[in-house]
């Protein structure tokens, strides 16, 4: 069980409750995530803009996505949300058990806000008691709730099978275009490699051919250049910028910035 005072994870169920704005720790969605915002808002920062999930919203995020999340409590209140992660192993079993036909690789939206549905709302209401310490679900019960989630999604919209049961992996795509759109996500090179349809070795080799430097050096320079632009031209504060461009902490950002430009970011 993960419990960091703001999050409790039981098997593949996650409950969040925070009192101040908080960025998500993960910037890569490993498995399909079905979520409900109980109070406050969730902001998903994608490379094409921000998607807002307001209180009462139920949404589905497809696996293998780069995204930054921001939990926003309501005025004077607390942010609460529930999520269930639908992993590939379970979905493959479900597909085999139900003899589902193979689906074509999915090419639609990666983020879906679902229409109001009393059955899905009732489902999330039924999850809340499990986050009492005395009511933790065991693995069979968690699998039962996962099966229920899939059944309700397919009842809500049979077309969602195109997302849920697409087991294909990303194909090889243009590396330069992808990296220029996604450099601000702080994920390992192996994730960039997978999302561009390459092994890590092929990714590094192709990267050198395209950018004439290593992924690590290019990412550092790209992030620093963007940070300098945001600070000097847009009037942003270093404390607001470093996470946006892909740094993990302010001290590392400040050190790297001064080393690259000869001046602290606060002096720009």
mmCIF file of C-alpha atoms in Angstrom:
data_model
loop_
_atom_site.group_PDB
_atom_site.id
_atom_site.type_symbol
_atom_site.label_atom_id
_atom_site.label_comp_id
_atom_site.label_asym_id
_atom_site.label_seq_id
_atom_site.Cartn_x
_atom_site.Cartn_y
_atom_site.Cartn_z
ATOM 1 C CA UNK A 1 0.000 0.000 0.000
ATOM 2 C CA UNK A 2 1.309 3.443 -0.938
ATOM 3 C CA UNK A 3 0.418 6.152 1.581
ATOM 4 C CA UNK A 4 2.174 9.531 1.315
ATOM 5 C CA UNK A 5 -0.496 11.378 3.344
ATOM 6 C CA UNK A 6 -2.061 12.619 0.132
ATOM 7 C CA UNK A 7 -2.395 9.323 -1.733
ATOM 8 C CA UNK A 8 -3.446 5.807 -0.807
ATOM 9 C CA UNK A 9 -2.966 2.985 -3.308
ATOM 10 C CA UNK A 10 -4.596 -0.403 -2.808
ATOM 11 C CA UNK A 11 -3.700 -2.865 -5.560
ATOM 12 C CA UNK A 12 -4.647 -0.979 -8.749
ATOM 13 C CA UNK A 13 -6.932 1.517 -6.961
ATOM 14 C CA UNK A 14 -5.658 5.003 -6.095
ATOM 15 C CA UNK A 15 -7.281 7.590 -3.821
ATOM 16 C CA UNK A 16 -5.943 11.156 -3.735
ATOM 17 C CA UNK A 17 -6.748 13.844 -1.181
ATOM 18 C CA UNK A 18 -4.698 17.084 -1.058
ATOM 19 C CA UNK A 19 -5.291 20.524 0.431
ATOM 20 C CA UNK A 20 -2.971 22.565 -1.805
ATOM 21 C CA UNK A 21 -2.181 22.571 -5.514
ATOM 22 C CA UNK A 22 0.040 19.594 -6.216
ATOM 23 C CA UNK A 23 1.786 18.322 -9.311
ATOM 24 C CA UNK A 24 1.756 14.630 -10.044
ATOM 25 C CA UNK A 25 5.018 12.770 -9.534
ATOM 26 C CA UNK A 26 4.693 10.603 -12.637
ATOM 27 C CA UNK A 27 4.798 12.120 -16.123
ATOM 28 C CA UNK A 28 4.154 8.864 -17.974
ATOM 29 C CA UNK A 29 0.856 6.956 -17.952
ATOM 30 C CA UNK A 30 1.846 3.264 -17.949
ATOM 31 C CA UNK A 31 -1.647 1.740 -18.033
ATOM 32 C CA UNK A 32 -5.130 2.903 -19.001
ATOM 33 C CA UNK A 33 -6.480 5.003 -16.136
ATOM 34 C CA UNK A 34 -10.181 5.433 -15.392
ATOM 35 C CA UNK A 35 -10.705 8.267 -12.933
ATOM 36 C CA UNK A 36 -13.332 10.342 -11.174
ATOM 37 C CA UNK A 37 -12.732 13.809 -9.728
ATOM 38 C CA UNK A 38 -14.713 13.909 -6.487
ATOM 39 C CA UNK A 39 -13.915 17.526 -5.587
ATOM 40 C CA UNK A 40 -11.659 20.214 -7.073
ATOM 41 C CA UNK A 41 -10.149 19.845 -10.528
ATOM 42 C CA UNK A 42 -7.483 17.812 -12.295
ATOM 43 C CA UNK A 43 -5.520 19.626 -14.997
ATOM 44 C CA UNK A 44 -3.713 17.444 -17.517
ATOM 45 C CA UNK A 45 -0.916 19.349 -19.244
ATOM 46 C CA UNK A 46 -0.291 17.744 -22.629
ATOM 47 C CA UNK A 47 1.880 18.835 -25.548
ATOM 48 C CA UNK A 48 -1.246 20.170 -27.261
ATOM 49 C CA UNK A 49 -2.725 22.101 -24.340
ATOM 50 C CA UNK A 50 -4.394 21.685 -20.962
ATOM 51 C CA UNK A 51 -7.397 19.430 -20.382
ATOM 52 C CA UNK A 52 -9.485 20.205 -17.284
ATOM 53 C CA UNK A 53 -11.414 17.521 -15.435
ATOM 54 C CA UNK A 54 -13.848 19.296 -13.095
ATOM 55 C CA UNK A 55 -15.598 17.919 -10.004
ATOM 56 C CA UNK A 56 -17.942 15.094 -10.949
ATOM 57 C CA UNK A 57 -16.064 14.362 -14.183
ATOM 58 C CA UNK A 58 -15.246 10.764 -15.076
ATOM 59 C CA UNK A 59 -12.515 10.333 -17.646
ATOM 60 C CA UNK A 60 -10.333 7.742 -19.319
ATOM 61 C CA UNK A 61 -6.655 8.256 -20.130
ATOM 62 C CA UNK A 62 -5.032 5.874 -22.563
ATOM 63 C CA UNK A 63 -1.793 4.089 -21.668
ATOM 64 C CA UNK A 64 1.627 5.138 -22.970
ATOM 65 C CA UNK A 65 0.975 8.874 -22.643
ATOM 66 C CA UNK A 66 3.315 11.673 -21.639
ATOM 67 C CA UNK A 67 1.359 14.053 -19.420
ATOM 68 C CA UNK A 68 1.808 16.357 -16.447
ATOM 69 C CA UNK A 69 -1.000 16.506 -13.939
ATOM 70 C CA UNK A 70 -1.995 19.225 -11.500
ATOM 71 C CA UNK A 71 -4.422 18.620 -8.636
ATOM 72 C CA UNK A 72 -6.360 21.806 -7.814
ATOM 73 C CA UNK A 73 -8.464 21.963 -4.609
ATOM 74 C CA UNK A 74 -11.615 24.103 -4.545
ATOM 75 C CA UNK A 75 -11.447 27.380 -2.562
ATOM 76 C CA UNK A 76 -11.180 26.512 1.120
ATOM 77 C CA UNK A 77 -11.572 22.810 0.427
ATOM 78 C CA UNK A 78 -9.669 19.690 -0.550
ATOM 79 C CA UNK A 79 -9.040 17.924 -3.822
ATOM 80 C CA UNK A 80 -10.235 14.338 -3.967
ATOM 81 C CA UNK A 81 -10.131 11.799 -6.760
ATOM 82 C CA UNK A 82 -10.373 8.077 -7.368
ATOM 83 C CA UNK A 83 -8.549 6.163 -10.093
ATOM 84 C CA UNK A 84 -8.414 2.569 -11.215
ATOM 85 C CA UNK A 85 -5.633 1.366 -13.499
ATOM 86 C CA UNK A 86 -6.597 -1.183 -16.145
ATOM 87 C CA UNK A 87 -3.415 -3.131 -16.817
ATOM 88 C CA UNK A 88 -2.574 -5.049 -19.952
ATOM 89 C CA UNK A 89 -2.370 -8.440 -18.260
ATOM 90 C CA UNK A 90 -5.956 -8.211 -17.008
ATOM 91 C CA UNK A 91 -7.299 -6.823 -20.283
ATOM 92 C CA UNK A 92 -5.648 -9.618 -22.266
ATOM 93 C CA UNK A 93 -7.267 -12.203 -19.977
ATOM 94 C CA UNK A 94 -10.627 -10.463 -20.293
ATOM 95 C CA UNK A 95 -10.313 -10.364 -24.075
ATOM 96 C CA UNK A 96 -9.432 -14.062 -24.262
ATOM 97 C CA UNK A 97 -12.181 -15.127 -21.846
ATOM 98 C CA UNK A 98 -14.787 -13.207 -23.828
ATOM 99 C CA UNK A 99 -13.375 -14.233 -27.229
ATOM 100 C CA UNK A 100 -13.166 -10.624 -28.392
ATOM 101 C CA UNK A 101 -12.074 -9.978 -31.940
ATOM 102 C CA UNK A 102 -8.711 -8.295 -32.425
ATOM 103 C CA UNK A 103 -9.069 -4.535 -32.799
ATOM 104 C CA UNK A 104 -7.189 -2.242 -35.143
ATOM 105 C CA UNK A 105 -4.485 0.008 -33.658
ATOM 106 C CA UNK A 106 -6.277 2.902 -31.957
ATOM 107 C CA UNK A 107 -5.741 6.350 -33.486
ATOM 108 C CA UNK A 108 -8.361 8.434 -31.669
ATOM 109 C CA UNK A 109 -8.080 10.847 -28.727
ATOM 110 C CA UNK A 110 -5.869 9.744 -25.856
ATOM 111 C CA UNK A 111 -7.982 11.526 -23.240
ATOM 112 C CA UNK A 112 -11.739 10.971 -23.009
ATOM 113 C CA UNK A 113 -14.175 12.850 -20.775
ATOM 114 C CA UNK A 114 -17.141 10.498 -20.481
ATOM 115 C CA UNK A 115 -20.758 11.579 -20.581
ATOM 116 C CA UNK A 116 -22.563 11.563 -17.194
ATOM 117 C CA UNK A 117 -23.469 7.985 -16.311
ATOM 118 C CA UNK A 118 -25.222 6.948 -13.062
ATOM 119 C CA UNK A 119 -23.717 3.454 -13.274
ATOM 120 C CA UNK A 120 -20.158 4.745 -13.470
ATOM 121 C CA UNK A 121 -20.860 7.268 -10.712
ATOM 122 C CA UNK A 122 -22.263 4.493 -8.537
ATOM 123 C CA UNK A 123 -19.157 2.435 -9.271
ATOM 124 C CA UNK A 124 -16.833 5.121 -7.933
ATOM 125 C CA UNK A 125 -19.096 5.685 -4.921
ATOM 126 C CA UNK A 126 -18.659 1.977 -4.177
ATOM 127 C CA UNK A 127 -14.853 2.325 -4.104
ATOM 128 C CA UNK A 128 -14.674 4.899 -1.305
ATOM 129 C CA UNK A 129 -15.219 2.450 1.594
ATOM 130 C CA UNK A 130 -12.167 0.443 0.528
ATOM 131 C CA UNK A 131 -9.945 3.304 1.591
ATOM 132 C CA UNK A 132 -10.892 2.865 5.214
ATOM 133 C CA UNK A 133 -8.045 1.014 6.878
ATOM 134 C CA UNK A 134 -10.342 -1.797 7.957
ATOM 135 C CA UNK A 135 -11.699 -2.479 4.480
ATOM 136 C CA UNK A 136 -8.684 -2.982 2.228
ATOM 137 C CA UNK A 137 -9.555 -5.135 -0.793
ATOM 138 C CA UNK A 138 -7.592 -8.314 -1.393
ATOM 139 C CA UNK A 139 -6.314 -9.221 -4.854
ATOM 140 C CA UNK A 140 -9.416 -11.219 -5.931
ATOM 141 C CA UNK A 141 -11.711 -8.375 -4.879
ATOM 142 C CA UNK A 142 -9.534 -5.823 -6.708
ATOM 143 C CA UNK A 143 -9.775 -7.981 -9.845
ATOM 144 C CA UNK A 144 -13.541 -8.139 -9.445
ATOM 145 C CA UNK A 145 -13.733 -4.322 -9.258
ATOM 146 C CA UNK A 146 -11.468 -4.100 -12.319
ATOM 147 C CA UNK A 147 -13.774 -6.420 -14.240
ATOM 148 C CA UNK A 148 -16.750 -4.329 -13.148
ATOM 149 C CA UNK A 149 -15.036 -1.172 -14.424
ATOM 150 C CA UNK A 150 -14.432 -2.714 -17.849
ATOM 151 C CA UNK A 151 -18.005 -4.003 -18.094
ATOM 152 C CA UNK A 152 -19.399 -0.578 -17.199
ATOM 153 C CA UNK A 153 -17.136 1.170 -19.705
ATOM 154 C CA UNK A 154 -18.264 -1.131 -22.512
ATOM 155 C CA UNK A 155 -21.889 -0.655 -21.460
ATOM 156 C CA UNK A 156 -21.377 3.133 -21.475
ATOM 157 C CA UNK A 157 -19.725 3.137 -24.901
ATOM 158 C CA UNK A 158 -18.987 -0.096 -26.808
ATOM 159 C CA UNK A 159 -16.563 1.915 -28.941
ATOM 160 C CA UNK A 160 -14.180 2.112 -25.984
ATOM 161 C CA UNK A 161 -13.055 -1.434 -26.787
ATOM 162 C CA UNK A 162 -10.866 0.213 -29.427
ATOM 163 C CA UNK A 163 -8.859 1.813 -26.605
ATOM 164 C CA UNK A 164 -9.032 -0.945 -24.012
ATOM 165 C CA UNK A 165 -8.120 -3.884 -26.231
ATOM 166 C CA UNK A 166 -5.525 -2.319 -28.497
ATOM 167 C CA UNK A 167 -2.457 -4.260 -27.378
ATOM 168 C CA UNK A 168 -0.124 -2.918 -30.064
ATOM 169 C CA UNK A 169 2.991 -0.978 -29.130
ATOM 170 C CA UNK A 170 3.983 2.388 -30.638
ATOM 171 C CA UNK A 171 5.402 2.153 -34.157
ATOM 172 C CA UNK A 172 8.511 3.885 -35.403
ATOM 173 C CA UNK A 173 7.871 7.614 -35.870
ATOM 174 C CA UNK A 174 9.823 10.753 -36.746
ATOM 175 C CA UNK A 175 12.295 11.271 -33.903
ATOM 176 C CA UNK A 176 13.049 14.971 -34.398
ATOM 177 C CA UNK A 177 9.404 16.024 -34.453
ATOM 178 C CA UNK A 178 8.527 13.911 -31.423
ATOM 179 C CA UNK A 179 11.398 15.165 -29.263
ATOM 180 C CA UNK A 180 10.753 18.801 -30.091
ATOM 181 C CA UNK A 181 7.160 18.351 -28.919
ATOM 182 C CA UNK A 182 7.945 16.370 -25.774
ATOM 183 C CA UNK A 183 11.351 17.419 -24.406
ATOM 184 C CA UNK A 184 9.737 18.984 -21.316
ATOM 185 C CA UNK A 185 8.606 15.647 -19.911
ATOM 186 C CA UNK A 186 10.980 14.338 -17.268
ATOM 187 C CA UNK A 187 11.064 10.635 -18.128
ATOM 188 C CA UNK A 188 13.949 8.210 -18.782
ATOM 189 C CA UNK A 189 15.394 7.882 -22.275
ATOM 190 C CA UNK A 190 13.964 4.359 -22.395
ATOM 191 C CA UNK A 191 10.439 5.826 -22.375
ATOM 192 C CA UNK A 192 11.243 8.213 -25.222
ATOM 193 C CA UNK A 193 12.690 5.239 -27.089
ATOM 194 C CA UNK A 194 9.578 3.109 -26.597
ATOM 195 C CA UNK A 195 7.219 5.925 -27.609
ATOM 196 C CA UNK A 196 9.139 6.474 -30.845
ATOM 197 C CA UNK A 197 9.072 2.747 -31.682
ATOM 198 C CA UNK A 198 12.724 2.011 -30.983
ATOM 199 C CA UNK A 199 14.933 0.004 -28.687
ATOM 200 C CA UNK A 200 17.052 2.130 -26.379
ATOM 201 C CA UNK A 201 20.167 1.400 -28.436
ATOM 202 C CA UNK A 202 18.415 2.347 -31.699
ATOM 203 C CA UNK A 203 17.005 5.474 -30.097
ATOM 204 C CA UNK A 204 20.441 6.669 -29.006
ATOM 205 C CA UNK A 205 21.952 5.838 -32.388
ATOM 206 C CA UNK A 206 19.201 7.614 -34.327
ATOM 207 C CA UNK A 207 19.300 10.540 -31.913
ATOM 208 C CA UNK A 208 23.004 11.102 -32.585
ATOM 209 C CA UNK A 209 22.329 11.081 -36.337
ATOM 210 C CA UNK A 210 19.519 13.639 -36.059
ATOM 211 C CA UNK A 211 20.790 15.993 -33.342
ATOM 212 C CA UNK A 212 24.562 15.317 -33.437
ATOM 213 C CA UNK A 213 24.701 14.951 -29.658
ATOM 214 C CA UNK A 214 23.480 12.591 -26.954
ATOM 215 C CA UNK A 215 19.884 12.610 -25.658
ATOM 216 C CA UNK A 216 21.035 13.790 -22.231
ATOM 217 C CA UNK A 217 23.024 16.755 -23.552
ATOM 218 C CA UNK A 218 20.306 17.774 -25.998
ATOM 219 C CA UNK A 219 17.543 17.616 -23.384
ATOM 220 C CA UNK A 220 19.560 19.710 -20.936
ATOM 221 C CA UNK A 221 20.323 22.387 -23.529
ATOM 222 C CA UNK A 222 16.768 22.421 -24.910
ATOM 223 C CA UNK A 223 15.230 22.784 -21.461
ATOM 224 C CA UNK A 224 17.659 25.518 -20.439
ATOM 225 C CA UNK A 225 17.046 27.506 -23.628
ATOM 226 C CA UNK A 226 13.299 27.321 -23.100
ATOM 227 C CA UNK A 227 13.691 28.336 -19.459
ATOM 228 C CA UNK A 228 15.806 31.356 -20.409
ATOM 229 C CA UNK A 229 13.170 32.430 -22.926
ATOM 230 C CA UNK A 230 10.344 32.081 -20.409
ATOM 231 C CA UNK A 231 12.230 34.044 -17.744
ATOM 232 C CA UNK A 232 13.752 36.807 -19.872
ATOM 233 C CA UNK A 233 10.987 37.259 -22.459
ATOM 234 C CA UNK A 234 7.837 36.183 -20.624
ATOM 235 C CA UNK A 235 8.645 37.431 -17.140
ATOM 236 C CA UNK A 236 8.216 34.024 -15.512
ATOM 237 C CA UNK A 237 9.880 33.257 -12.180
ATOM 238 C CA UNK A 238 12.507 30.495 -11.978
ATOM 239 C CA UNK A 239 10.421 28.780 -9.291
ATOM 240 C CA UNK A 240 7.527 28.609 -11.777
ATOM 241 C CA UNK A 241 9.588 27.525 -14.764
ATOM 242 C CA UNK A 242 11.880 24.700 -13.744
ATOM 243 C CA UNK A 243 9.182 22.036 -13.484
ATOM 244 C CA UNK A 244 7.489 23.199 -16.685
ATOM 245 C CA UNK A 245 10.628 22.633 -18.763
ATOM 246 C CA UNK A 246 11.497 19.229 -17.283
ATOM 247 C CA UNK A 247 13.784 19.705 -14.267
ATOM 248 C CA UNK A 248 13.187 17.758 -11.069
ATOM 249 C CA UNK A 249 14.263 20.377 -8.533
ATOM 250 C CA UNK A 250 15.054 24.066 -8.347
ATOM 251 C CA UNK A 251 18.634 23.706 -7.068
ATOM 252 C CA UNK A 252 19.713 21.511 -9.995
ATOM 253 C CA UNK A 253 17.991 23.858 -12.416
ATOM 254 C CA UNK A 254 19.706 26.936 -10.926
ATOM 255 C CA UNK A 255 23.119 25.254 -10.984
ATOM 256 C CA UNK A 256 22.727 24.120 -14.611
ATOM 257 C CA UNK A 257 21.377 27.502 -15.707
ATOM 258 C CA UNK A 258 24.292 29.428 -14.191
ATOM 259 C CA UNK A 259 26.799 26.979 -15.634
ATOM 260 C CA UNK A 260 25.302 27.367 -19.115
ATOM 261 C CA UNK A 261 24.672 31.134 -19.169
ATOM 262 C CA UNK A 262 27.028 32.526 -16.543
ATOM 263 C CA UNK A 263 24.270 34.077 -14.478
ATOM 264 C CA UNK A 264 21.724 32.756 -11.994
ATOM 265 C CA UNK A 265 18.162 32.482 -13.370
ATOM 266 C CA UNK A 266 16.951 34.881 -10.693
ATOM 267 C CA UNK A 267 19.236 37.569 -12.182
ATOM 268 C CA UNK A 268 17.838 37.406 -15.713
#
